[in-house]
PDB file of C-alpha atoms in Angstrom:
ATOM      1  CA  UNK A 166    -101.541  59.878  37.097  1.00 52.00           C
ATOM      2  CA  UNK A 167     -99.965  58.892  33.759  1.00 48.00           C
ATOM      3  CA  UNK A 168     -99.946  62.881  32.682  1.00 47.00           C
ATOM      4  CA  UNK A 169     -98.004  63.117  35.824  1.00 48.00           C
ATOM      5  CA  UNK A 170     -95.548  60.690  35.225  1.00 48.00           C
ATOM      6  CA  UNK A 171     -94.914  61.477  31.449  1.00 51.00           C
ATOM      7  CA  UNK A 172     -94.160  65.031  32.850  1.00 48.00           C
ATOM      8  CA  UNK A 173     -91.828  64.102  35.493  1.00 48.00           C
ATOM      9  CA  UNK A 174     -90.011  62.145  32.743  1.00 51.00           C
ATOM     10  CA  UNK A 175     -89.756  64.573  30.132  1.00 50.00           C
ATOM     11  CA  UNK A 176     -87.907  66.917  32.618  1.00 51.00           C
ATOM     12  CA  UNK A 177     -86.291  64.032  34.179  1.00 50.00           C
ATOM     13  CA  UNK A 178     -82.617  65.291  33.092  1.00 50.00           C
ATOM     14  CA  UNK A 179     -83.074  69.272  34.677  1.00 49.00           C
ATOM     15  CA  UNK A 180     -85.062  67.938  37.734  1.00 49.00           C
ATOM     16  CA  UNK A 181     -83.063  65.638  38.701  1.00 49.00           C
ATOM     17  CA  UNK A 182     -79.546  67.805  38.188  1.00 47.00           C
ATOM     18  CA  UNK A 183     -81.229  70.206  40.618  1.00 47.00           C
ATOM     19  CA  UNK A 184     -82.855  67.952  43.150  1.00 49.00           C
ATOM     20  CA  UNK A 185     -79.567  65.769  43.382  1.00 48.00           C
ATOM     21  CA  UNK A 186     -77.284  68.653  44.032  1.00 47.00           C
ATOM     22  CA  UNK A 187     -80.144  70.287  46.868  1.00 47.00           C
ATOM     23  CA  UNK A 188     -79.613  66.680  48.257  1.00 47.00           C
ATOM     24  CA  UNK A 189     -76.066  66.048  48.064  1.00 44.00           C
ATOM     25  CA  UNK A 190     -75.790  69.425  49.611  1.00 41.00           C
ATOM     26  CA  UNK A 191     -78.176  69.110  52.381  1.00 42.00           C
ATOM     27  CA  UNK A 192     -77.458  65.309  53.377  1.00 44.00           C
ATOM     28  CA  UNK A 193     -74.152  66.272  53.492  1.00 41.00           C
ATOM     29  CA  UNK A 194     -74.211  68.924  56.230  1.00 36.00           C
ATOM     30  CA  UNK A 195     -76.401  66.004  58.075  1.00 41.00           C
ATOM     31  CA  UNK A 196     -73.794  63.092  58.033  1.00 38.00           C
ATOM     32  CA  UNK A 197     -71.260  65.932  58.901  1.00 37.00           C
ATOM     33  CA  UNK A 198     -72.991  66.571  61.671  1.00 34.00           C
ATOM     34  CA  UNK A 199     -73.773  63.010  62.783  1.00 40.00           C
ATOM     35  CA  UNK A 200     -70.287  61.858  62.397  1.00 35.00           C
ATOM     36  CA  UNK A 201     -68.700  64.212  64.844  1.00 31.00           C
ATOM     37  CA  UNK A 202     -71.569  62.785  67.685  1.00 34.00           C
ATOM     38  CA  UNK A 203     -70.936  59.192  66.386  1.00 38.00           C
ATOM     39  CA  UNK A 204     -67.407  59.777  66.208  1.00 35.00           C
ATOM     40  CA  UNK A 205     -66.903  60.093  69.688  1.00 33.00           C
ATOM     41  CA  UNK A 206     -68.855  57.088  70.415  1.00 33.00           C
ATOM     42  CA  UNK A 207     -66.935  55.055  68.175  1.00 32.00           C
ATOM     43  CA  UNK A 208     -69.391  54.392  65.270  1.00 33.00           C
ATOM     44  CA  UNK A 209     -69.104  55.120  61.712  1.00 33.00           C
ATOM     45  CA  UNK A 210     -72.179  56.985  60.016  1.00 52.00           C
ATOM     46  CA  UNK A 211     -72.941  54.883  57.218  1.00 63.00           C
ATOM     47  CA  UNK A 212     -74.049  51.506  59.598  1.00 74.00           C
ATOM     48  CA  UNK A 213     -72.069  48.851  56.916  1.00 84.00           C
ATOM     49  CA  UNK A 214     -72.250  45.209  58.255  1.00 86.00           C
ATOM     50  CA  UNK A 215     -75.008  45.855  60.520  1.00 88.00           C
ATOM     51  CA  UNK A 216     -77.293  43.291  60.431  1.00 93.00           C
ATOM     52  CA  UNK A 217     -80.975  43.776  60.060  1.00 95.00           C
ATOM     53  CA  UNK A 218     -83.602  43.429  62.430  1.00 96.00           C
ATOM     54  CA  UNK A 219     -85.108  40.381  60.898  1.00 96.00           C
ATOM     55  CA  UNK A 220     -88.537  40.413  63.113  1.00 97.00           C
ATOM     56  CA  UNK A 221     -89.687  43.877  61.923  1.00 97.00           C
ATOM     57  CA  UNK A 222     -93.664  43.507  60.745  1.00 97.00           C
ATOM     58  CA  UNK A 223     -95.302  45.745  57.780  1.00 98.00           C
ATOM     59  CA  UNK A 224     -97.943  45.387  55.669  1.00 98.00           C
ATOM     60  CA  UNK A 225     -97.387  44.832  51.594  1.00 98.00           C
ATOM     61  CA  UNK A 226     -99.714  46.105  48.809  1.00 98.00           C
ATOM     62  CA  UNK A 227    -102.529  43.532  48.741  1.00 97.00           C
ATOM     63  CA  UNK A 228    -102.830  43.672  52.912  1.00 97.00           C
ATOM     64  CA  UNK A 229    -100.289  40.997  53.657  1.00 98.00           C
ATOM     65  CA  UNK A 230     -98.256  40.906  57.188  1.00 98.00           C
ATOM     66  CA  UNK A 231     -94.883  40.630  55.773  1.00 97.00           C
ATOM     67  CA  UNK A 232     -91.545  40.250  57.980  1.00 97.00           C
ATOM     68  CA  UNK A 233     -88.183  41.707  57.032  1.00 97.00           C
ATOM     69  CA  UNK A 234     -86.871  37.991  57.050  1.00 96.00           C
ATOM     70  CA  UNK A 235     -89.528  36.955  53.760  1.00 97.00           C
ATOM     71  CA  UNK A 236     -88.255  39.721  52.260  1.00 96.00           C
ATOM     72  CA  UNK A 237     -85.044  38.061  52.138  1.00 95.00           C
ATOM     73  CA  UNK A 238     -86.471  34.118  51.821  1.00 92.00           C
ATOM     74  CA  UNK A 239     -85.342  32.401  48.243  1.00 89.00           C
ATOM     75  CA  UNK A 240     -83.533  35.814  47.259  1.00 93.00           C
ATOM     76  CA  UNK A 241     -79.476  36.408  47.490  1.00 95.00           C
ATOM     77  CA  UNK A 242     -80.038  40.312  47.764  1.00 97.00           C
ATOM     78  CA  UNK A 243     -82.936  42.805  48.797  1.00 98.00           C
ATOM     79  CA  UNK A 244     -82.680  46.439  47.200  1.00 98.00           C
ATOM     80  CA  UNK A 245     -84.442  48.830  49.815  1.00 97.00           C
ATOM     81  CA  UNK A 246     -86.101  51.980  49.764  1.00 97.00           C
ATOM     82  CA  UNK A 247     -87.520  54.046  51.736  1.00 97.00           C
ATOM     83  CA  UNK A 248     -90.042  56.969  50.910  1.00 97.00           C
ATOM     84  CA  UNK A 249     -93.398  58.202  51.820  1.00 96.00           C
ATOM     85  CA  UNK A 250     -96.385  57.933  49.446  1.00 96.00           C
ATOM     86  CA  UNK A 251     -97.834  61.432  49.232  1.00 93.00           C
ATOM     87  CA  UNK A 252     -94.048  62.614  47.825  1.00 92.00           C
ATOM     88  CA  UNK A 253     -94.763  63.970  44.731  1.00 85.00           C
ATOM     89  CA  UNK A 254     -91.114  65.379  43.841  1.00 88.00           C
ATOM     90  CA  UNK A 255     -87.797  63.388  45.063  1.00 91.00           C
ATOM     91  CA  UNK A 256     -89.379  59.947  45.676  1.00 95.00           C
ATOM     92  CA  UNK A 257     -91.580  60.023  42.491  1.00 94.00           C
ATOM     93  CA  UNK A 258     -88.065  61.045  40.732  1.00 94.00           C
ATOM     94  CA  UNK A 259     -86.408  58.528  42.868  1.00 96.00           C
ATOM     95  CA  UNK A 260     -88.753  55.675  41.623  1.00 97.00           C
ATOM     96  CA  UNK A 261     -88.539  57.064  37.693  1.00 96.00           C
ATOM     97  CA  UNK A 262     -85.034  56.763  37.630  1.00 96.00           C
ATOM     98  CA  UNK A 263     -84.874  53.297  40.085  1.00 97.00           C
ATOM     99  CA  UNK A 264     -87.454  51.842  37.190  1.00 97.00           C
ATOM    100  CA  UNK A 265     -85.482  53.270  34.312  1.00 96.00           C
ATOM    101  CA  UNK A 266     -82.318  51.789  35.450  1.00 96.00           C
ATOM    102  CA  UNK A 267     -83.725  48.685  36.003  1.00 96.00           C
ATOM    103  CA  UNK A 268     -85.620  48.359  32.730  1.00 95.00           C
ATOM    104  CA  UNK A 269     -82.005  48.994  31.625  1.00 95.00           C
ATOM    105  CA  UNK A 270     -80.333  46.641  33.529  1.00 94.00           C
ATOM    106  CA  UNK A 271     -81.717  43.612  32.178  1.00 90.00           C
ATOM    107  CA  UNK A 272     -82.310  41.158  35.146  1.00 95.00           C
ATOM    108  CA  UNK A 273     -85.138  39.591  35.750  1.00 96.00           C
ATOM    109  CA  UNK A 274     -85.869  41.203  39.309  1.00 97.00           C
ATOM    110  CA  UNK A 275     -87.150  38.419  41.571  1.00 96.00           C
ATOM    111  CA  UNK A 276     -84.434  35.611  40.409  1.00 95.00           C
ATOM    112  CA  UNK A 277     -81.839  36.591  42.908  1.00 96.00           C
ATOM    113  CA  UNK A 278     -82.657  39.755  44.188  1.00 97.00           C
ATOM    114  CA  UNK A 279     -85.905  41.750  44.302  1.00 97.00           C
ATOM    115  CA  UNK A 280     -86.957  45.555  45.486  1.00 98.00           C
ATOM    116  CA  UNK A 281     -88.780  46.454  48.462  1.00 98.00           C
ATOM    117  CA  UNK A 282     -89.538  50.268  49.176  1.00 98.00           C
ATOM    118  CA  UNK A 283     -90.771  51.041  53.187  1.00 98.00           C
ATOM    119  CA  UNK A 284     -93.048  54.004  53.311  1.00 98.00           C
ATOM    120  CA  UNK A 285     -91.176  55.568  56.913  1.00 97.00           C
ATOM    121  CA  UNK A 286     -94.730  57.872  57.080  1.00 96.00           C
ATOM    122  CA  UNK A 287     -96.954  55.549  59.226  1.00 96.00           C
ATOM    123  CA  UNK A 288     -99.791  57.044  57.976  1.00 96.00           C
ATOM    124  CA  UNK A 289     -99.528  55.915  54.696  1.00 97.00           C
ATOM    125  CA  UNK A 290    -101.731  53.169  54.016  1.00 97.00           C
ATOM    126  CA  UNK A 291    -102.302  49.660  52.315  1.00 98.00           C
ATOM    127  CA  UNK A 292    -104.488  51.185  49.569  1.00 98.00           C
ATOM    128  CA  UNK A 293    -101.454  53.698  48.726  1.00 97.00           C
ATOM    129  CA  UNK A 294     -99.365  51.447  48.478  1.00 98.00           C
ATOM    130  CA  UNK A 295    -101.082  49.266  45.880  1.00 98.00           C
ATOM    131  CA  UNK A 296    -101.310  52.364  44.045  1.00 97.00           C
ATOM    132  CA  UNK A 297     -98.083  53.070  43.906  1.00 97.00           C
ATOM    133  CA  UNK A 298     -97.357  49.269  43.386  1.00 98.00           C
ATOM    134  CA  UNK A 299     -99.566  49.453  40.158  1.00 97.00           C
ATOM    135  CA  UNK A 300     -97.750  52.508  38.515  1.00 96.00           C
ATOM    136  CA  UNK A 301     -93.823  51.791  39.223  1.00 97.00           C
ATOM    137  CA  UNK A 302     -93.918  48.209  39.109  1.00 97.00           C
ATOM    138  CA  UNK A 303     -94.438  47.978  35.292  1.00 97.00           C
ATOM    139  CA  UNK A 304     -92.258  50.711  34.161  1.00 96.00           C
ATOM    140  CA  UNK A 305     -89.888  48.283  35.037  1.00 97.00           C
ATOM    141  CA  UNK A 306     -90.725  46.443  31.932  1.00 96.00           C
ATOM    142  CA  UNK A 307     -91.524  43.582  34.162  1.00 96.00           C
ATOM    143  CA  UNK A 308     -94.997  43.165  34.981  1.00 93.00           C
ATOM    144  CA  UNK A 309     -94.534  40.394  37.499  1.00 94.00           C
ATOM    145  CA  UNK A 310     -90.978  42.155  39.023  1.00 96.00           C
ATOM    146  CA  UNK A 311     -90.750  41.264  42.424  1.00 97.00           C
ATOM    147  CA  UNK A 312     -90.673  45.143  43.900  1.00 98.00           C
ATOM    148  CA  UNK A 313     -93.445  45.700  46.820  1.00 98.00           C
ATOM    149  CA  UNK A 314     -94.727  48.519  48.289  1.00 98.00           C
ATOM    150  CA  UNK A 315     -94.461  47.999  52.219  1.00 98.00           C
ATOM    151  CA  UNK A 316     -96.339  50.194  55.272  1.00 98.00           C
ATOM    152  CA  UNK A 317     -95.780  50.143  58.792  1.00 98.00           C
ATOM    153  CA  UNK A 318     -96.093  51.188  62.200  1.00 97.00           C
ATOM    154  CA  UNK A 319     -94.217  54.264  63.783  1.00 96.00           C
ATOM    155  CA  UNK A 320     -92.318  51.590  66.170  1.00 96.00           C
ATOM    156  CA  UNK A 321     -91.336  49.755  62.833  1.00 97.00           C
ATOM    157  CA  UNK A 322     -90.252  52.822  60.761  1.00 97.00           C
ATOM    158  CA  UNK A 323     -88.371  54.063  64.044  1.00 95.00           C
ATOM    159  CA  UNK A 324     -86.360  50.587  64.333  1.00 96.00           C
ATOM    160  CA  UNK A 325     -85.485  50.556  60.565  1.00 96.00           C
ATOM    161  CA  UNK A 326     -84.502  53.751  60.259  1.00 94.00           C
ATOM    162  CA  UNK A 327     -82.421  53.955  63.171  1.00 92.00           C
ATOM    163  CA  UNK A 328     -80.864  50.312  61.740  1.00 93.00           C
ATOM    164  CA  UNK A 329     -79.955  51.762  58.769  1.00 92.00           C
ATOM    165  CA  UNK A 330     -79.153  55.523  60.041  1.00 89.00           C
ATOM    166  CA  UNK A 331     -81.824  57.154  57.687  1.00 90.00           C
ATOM    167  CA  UNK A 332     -82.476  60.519  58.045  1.00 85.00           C
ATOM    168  CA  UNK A 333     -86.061  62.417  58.000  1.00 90.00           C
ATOM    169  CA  UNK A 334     -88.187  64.433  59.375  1.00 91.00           C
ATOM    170  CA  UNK A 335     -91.764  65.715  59.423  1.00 91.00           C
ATOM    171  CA  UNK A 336     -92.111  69.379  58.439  1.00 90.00           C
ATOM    172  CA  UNK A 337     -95.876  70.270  60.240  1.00 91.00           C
ATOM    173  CA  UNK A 338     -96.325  73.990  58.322  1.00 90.00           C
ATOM    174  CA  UNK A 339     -95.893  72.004  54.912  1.00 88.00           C
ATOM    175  CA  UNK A 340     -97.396  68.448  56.202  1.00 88.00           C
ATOM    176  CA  UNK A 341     -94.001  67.219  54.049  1.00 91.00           C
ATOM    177  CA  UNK A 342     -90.872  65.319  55.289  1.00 93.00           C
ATOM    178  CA  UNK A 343     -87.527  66.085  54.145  1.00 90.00           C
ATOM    179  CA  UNK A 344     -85.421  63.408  54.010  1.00 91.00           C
ATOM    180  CA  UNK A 345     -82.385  61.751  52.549  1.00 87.00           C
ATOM    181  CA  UNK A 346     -82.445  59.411  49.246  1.00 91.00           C
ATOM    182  CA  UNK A 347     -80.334  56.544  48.579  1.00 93.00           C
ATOM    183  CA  UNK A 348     -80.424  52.741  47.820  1.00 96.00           C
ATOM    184  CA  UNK A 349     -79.690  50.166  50.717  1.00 96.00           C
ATOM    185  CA  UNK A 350     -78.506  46.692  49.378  1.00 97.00           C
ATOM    186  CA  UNK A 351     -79.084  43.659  52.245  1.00 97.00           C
ATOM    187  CA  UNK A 352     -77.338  40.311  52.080  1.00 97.00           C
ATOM    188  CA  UNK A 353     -79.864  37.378  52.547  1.00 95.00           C
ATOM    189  CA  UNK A 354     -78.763  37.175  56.002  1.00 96.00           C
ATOM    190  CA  UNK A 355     -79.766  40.830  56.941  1.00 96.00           C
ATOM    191  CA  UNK A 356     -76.745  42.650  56.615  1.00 95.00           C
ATOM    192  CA  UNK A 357     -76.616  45.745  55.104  1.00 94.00           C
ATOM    193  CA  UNK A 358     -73.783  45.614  53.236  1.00 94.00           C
ATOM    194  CA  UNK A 359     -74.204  48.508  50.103  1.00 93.00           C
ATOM    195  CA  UNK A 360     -75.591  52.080  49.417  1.00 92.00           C
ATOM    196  CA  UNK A 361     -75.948  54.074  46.652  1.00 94.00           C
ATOM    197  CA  UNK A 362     -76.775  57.785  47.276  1.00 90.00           C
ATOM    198  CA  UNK A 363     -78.536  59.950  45.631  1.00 90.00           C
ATOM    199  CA  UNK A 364     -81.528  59.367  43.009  1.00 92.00           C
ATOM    200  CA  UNK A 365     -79.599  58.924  39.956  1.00 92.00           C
ATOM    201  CA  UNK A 366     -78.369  55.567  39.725  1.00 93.00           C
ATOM    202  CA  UNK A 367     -76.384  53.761  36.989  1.00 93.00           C
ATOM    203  CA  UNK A 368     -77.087  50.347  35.946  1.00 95.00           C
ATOM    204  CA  UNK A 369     -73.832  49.596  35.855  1.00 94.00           C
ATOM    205  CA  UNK A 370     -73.454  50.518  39.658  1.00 95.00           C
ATOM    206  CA  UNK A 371     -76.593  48.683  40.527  1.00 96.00           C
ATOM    207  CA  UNK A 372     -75.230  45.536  38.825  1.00 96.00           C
ATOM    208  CA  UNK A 373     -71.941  45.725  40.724  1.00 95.00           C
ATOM    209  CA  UNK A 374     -73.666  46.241  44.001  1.00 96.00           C
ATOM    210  CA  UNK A 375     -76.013  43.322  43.275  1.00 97.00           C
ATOM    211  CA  UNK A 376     -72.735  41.293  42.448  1.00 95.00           C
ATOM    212  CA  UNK A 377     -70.576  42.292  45.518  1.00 95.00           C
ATOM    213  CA  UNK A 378     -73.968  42.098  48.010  1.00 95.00           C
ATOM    214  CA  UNK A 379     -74.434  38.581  46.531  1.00 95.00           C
ATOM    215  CA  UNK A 380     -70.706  37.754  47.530  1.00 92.00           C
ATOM    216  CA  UNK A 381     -70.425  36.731  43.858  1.00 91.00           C
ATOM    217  CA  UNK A 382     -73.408  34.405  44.091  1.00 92.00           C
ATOM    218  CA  UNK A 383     -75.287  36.732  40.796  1.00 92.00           C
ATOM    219  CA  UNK A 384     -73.845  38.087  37.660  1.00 87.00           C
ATOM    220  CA  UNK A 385     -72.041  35.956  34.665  1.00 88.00           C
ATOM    221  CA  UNK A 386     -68.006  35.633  34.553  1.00 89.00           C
ATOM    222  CA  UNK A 387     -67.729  39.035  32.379  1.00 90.00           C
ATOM    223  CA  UNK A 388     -70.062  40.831  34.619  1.00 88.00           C
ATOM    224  CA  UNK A 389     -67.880  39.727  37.715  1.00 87.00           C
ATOM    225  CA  UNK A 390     -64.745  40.761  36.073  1.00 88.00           C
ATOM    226  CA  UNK A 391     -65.887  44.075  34.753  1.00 87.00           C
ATOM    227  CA  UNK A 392     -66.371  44.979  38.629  1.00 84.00           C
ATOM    228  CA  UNK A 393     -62.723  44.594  39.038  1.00 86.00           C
ATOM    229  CA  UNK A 394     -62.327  47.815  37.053  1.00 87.00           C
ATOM    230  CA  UNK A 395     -64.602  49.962  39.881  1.00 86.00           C
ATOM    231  CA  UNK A 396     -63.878  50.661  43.569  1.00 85.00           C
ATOM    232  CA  UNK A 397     -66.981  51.366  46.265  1.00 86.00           C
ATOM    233  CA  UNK A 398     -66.459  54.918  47.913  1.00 81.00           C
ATOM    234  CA  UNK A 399     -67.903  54.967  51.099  1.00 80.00           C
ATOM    235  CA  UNK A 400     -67.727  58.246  51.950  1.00 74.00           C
ATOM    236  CA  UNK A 401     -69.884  59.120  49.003  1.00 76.00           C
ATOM    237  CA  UNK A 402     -71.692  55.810  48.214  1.00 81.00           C
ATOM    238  CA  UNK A 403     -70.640  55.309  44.671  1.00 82.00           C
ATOM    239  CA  UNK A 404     -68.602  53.858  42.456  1.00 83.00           C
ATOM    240  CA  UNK A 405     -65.565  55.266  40.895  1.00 86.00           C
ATOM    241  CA  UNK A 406     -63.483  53.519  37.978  1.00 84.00           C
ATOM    242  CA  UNK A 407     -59.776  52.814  39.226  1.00 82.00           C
ATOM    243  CA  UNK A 408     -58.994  53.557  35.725  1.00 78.00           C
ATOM    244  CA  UNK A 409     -59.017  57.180  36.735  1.00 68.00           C
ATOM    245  CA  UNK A 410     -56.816  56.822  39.498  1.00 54.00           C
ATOM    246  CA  UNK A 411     -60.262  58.277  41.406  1.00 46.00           C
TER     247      UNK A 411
END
């Protein structure tokens, strides 16, 4: 497993330019698509300000029932993911470059906010997930970070996924999903209030999302007033400086 992930980093920088432009490419044609049905019954794609099922049921790493609300209990922000386990090429990118980022970040992740990642295949199981809660967790540079590895049932994946407008679906000749990639920021009251697309993610973009999710609640003085100097982009889920005129 550690050959594996040494690999995927070395070729981090070529995968990742290739993957992110097959996504961008592909997810785009879907929201497209899903904005001229929603469109005509008066929602907006990207679900902002829709608040959270809070009674949704999984099952963490070590066995655990966990509900959406302790996800959010003592915390001002949850980071969400959602993958399936047996990925071995976006997610496992996804999670190299969500770890990196954070490592870079420097934020102790469970003082404020912490990282949950739903698998949405519900056969994935509990033992999978402590797997994959053993590898990613420490190349965080935290061993203790607060980032768990959640399973579910198909009626729980259905409702969060719908919630939050996530797109996948299975592929039975490859036994694969394709799927979309992006991070979901929650308020601490179940409102999904941020995204990032994508699997590339900035530090600096995490750290403003954190701040703005947090209603100002996180981050020093500096760190609040350096977000003055970026604008969130809906339509594309990032961050662009206003420097630029962008």
């Amino acid at each position: 497993m550690s050959k594996k992930i040494n690999l995927l980093q070395k070729n981090k920088s070529i995968l990742n330019l290739i993957i992110s432009g097959m996504i961008l490419f592909s997810f785009q044609l879907k929201i497209n698509a899903e904005t001229l049905v929603q469109e005509k019954q008066g929602e907006i794609y990207e679900k902002l300000n829709t608040k959270l099922d809070l009674s949704l049921k999984f099952k963490d790493q070590s066995g655990n029932t966990v509900f959406f609300s302790d996800l959010l209990k003592n915390e001002k922000v949850l980071i969400l993911t959602l993958n399936y386990y047996k990925c071995t090429t976006m997610c496992a990118l996804q999670f190299v470059n969500l770890a990196d980022s954070l490592k870079k970040l420097g934020w102790k992740i469970g003082e404020g906010f912490r990282i949950a990642t739903v698998s949405f295949d519900p056969k994935d199981t509990v033992e999978i997930a402590a797997e994959k809660h053993k590898v990613w967790v420490p190349k965080t540079g935290q061993e203790s970070a607060k980032w768990d590895f959640l399973v579910a049932d198909e009626d729980s994946i259905k409702k969060l996924t719908k919630q939050l407008n996530f797109y996948y679906e299975y592929e039975p000749r490859t036994g694969e999903y394709s799927h979309a990639a992006a991070l979901f920021f929650i308020k601490k009251d179940g409102t999904f209030y941020r995204y990032l697309y994508g699997i590339v993610y900035e530090p600096k973009e995490i750290k403003q999302a954190i701040i703005e999710t947090s209603s100002g609640e996180l981050g020093s003085f500096i760190e609040k007033i350096m977000t003055k100097f970026s604008k969130y982009k809906e339509q594309n889920g990032k961050y662009v400086s206003i420097l630029n005129n962008q």
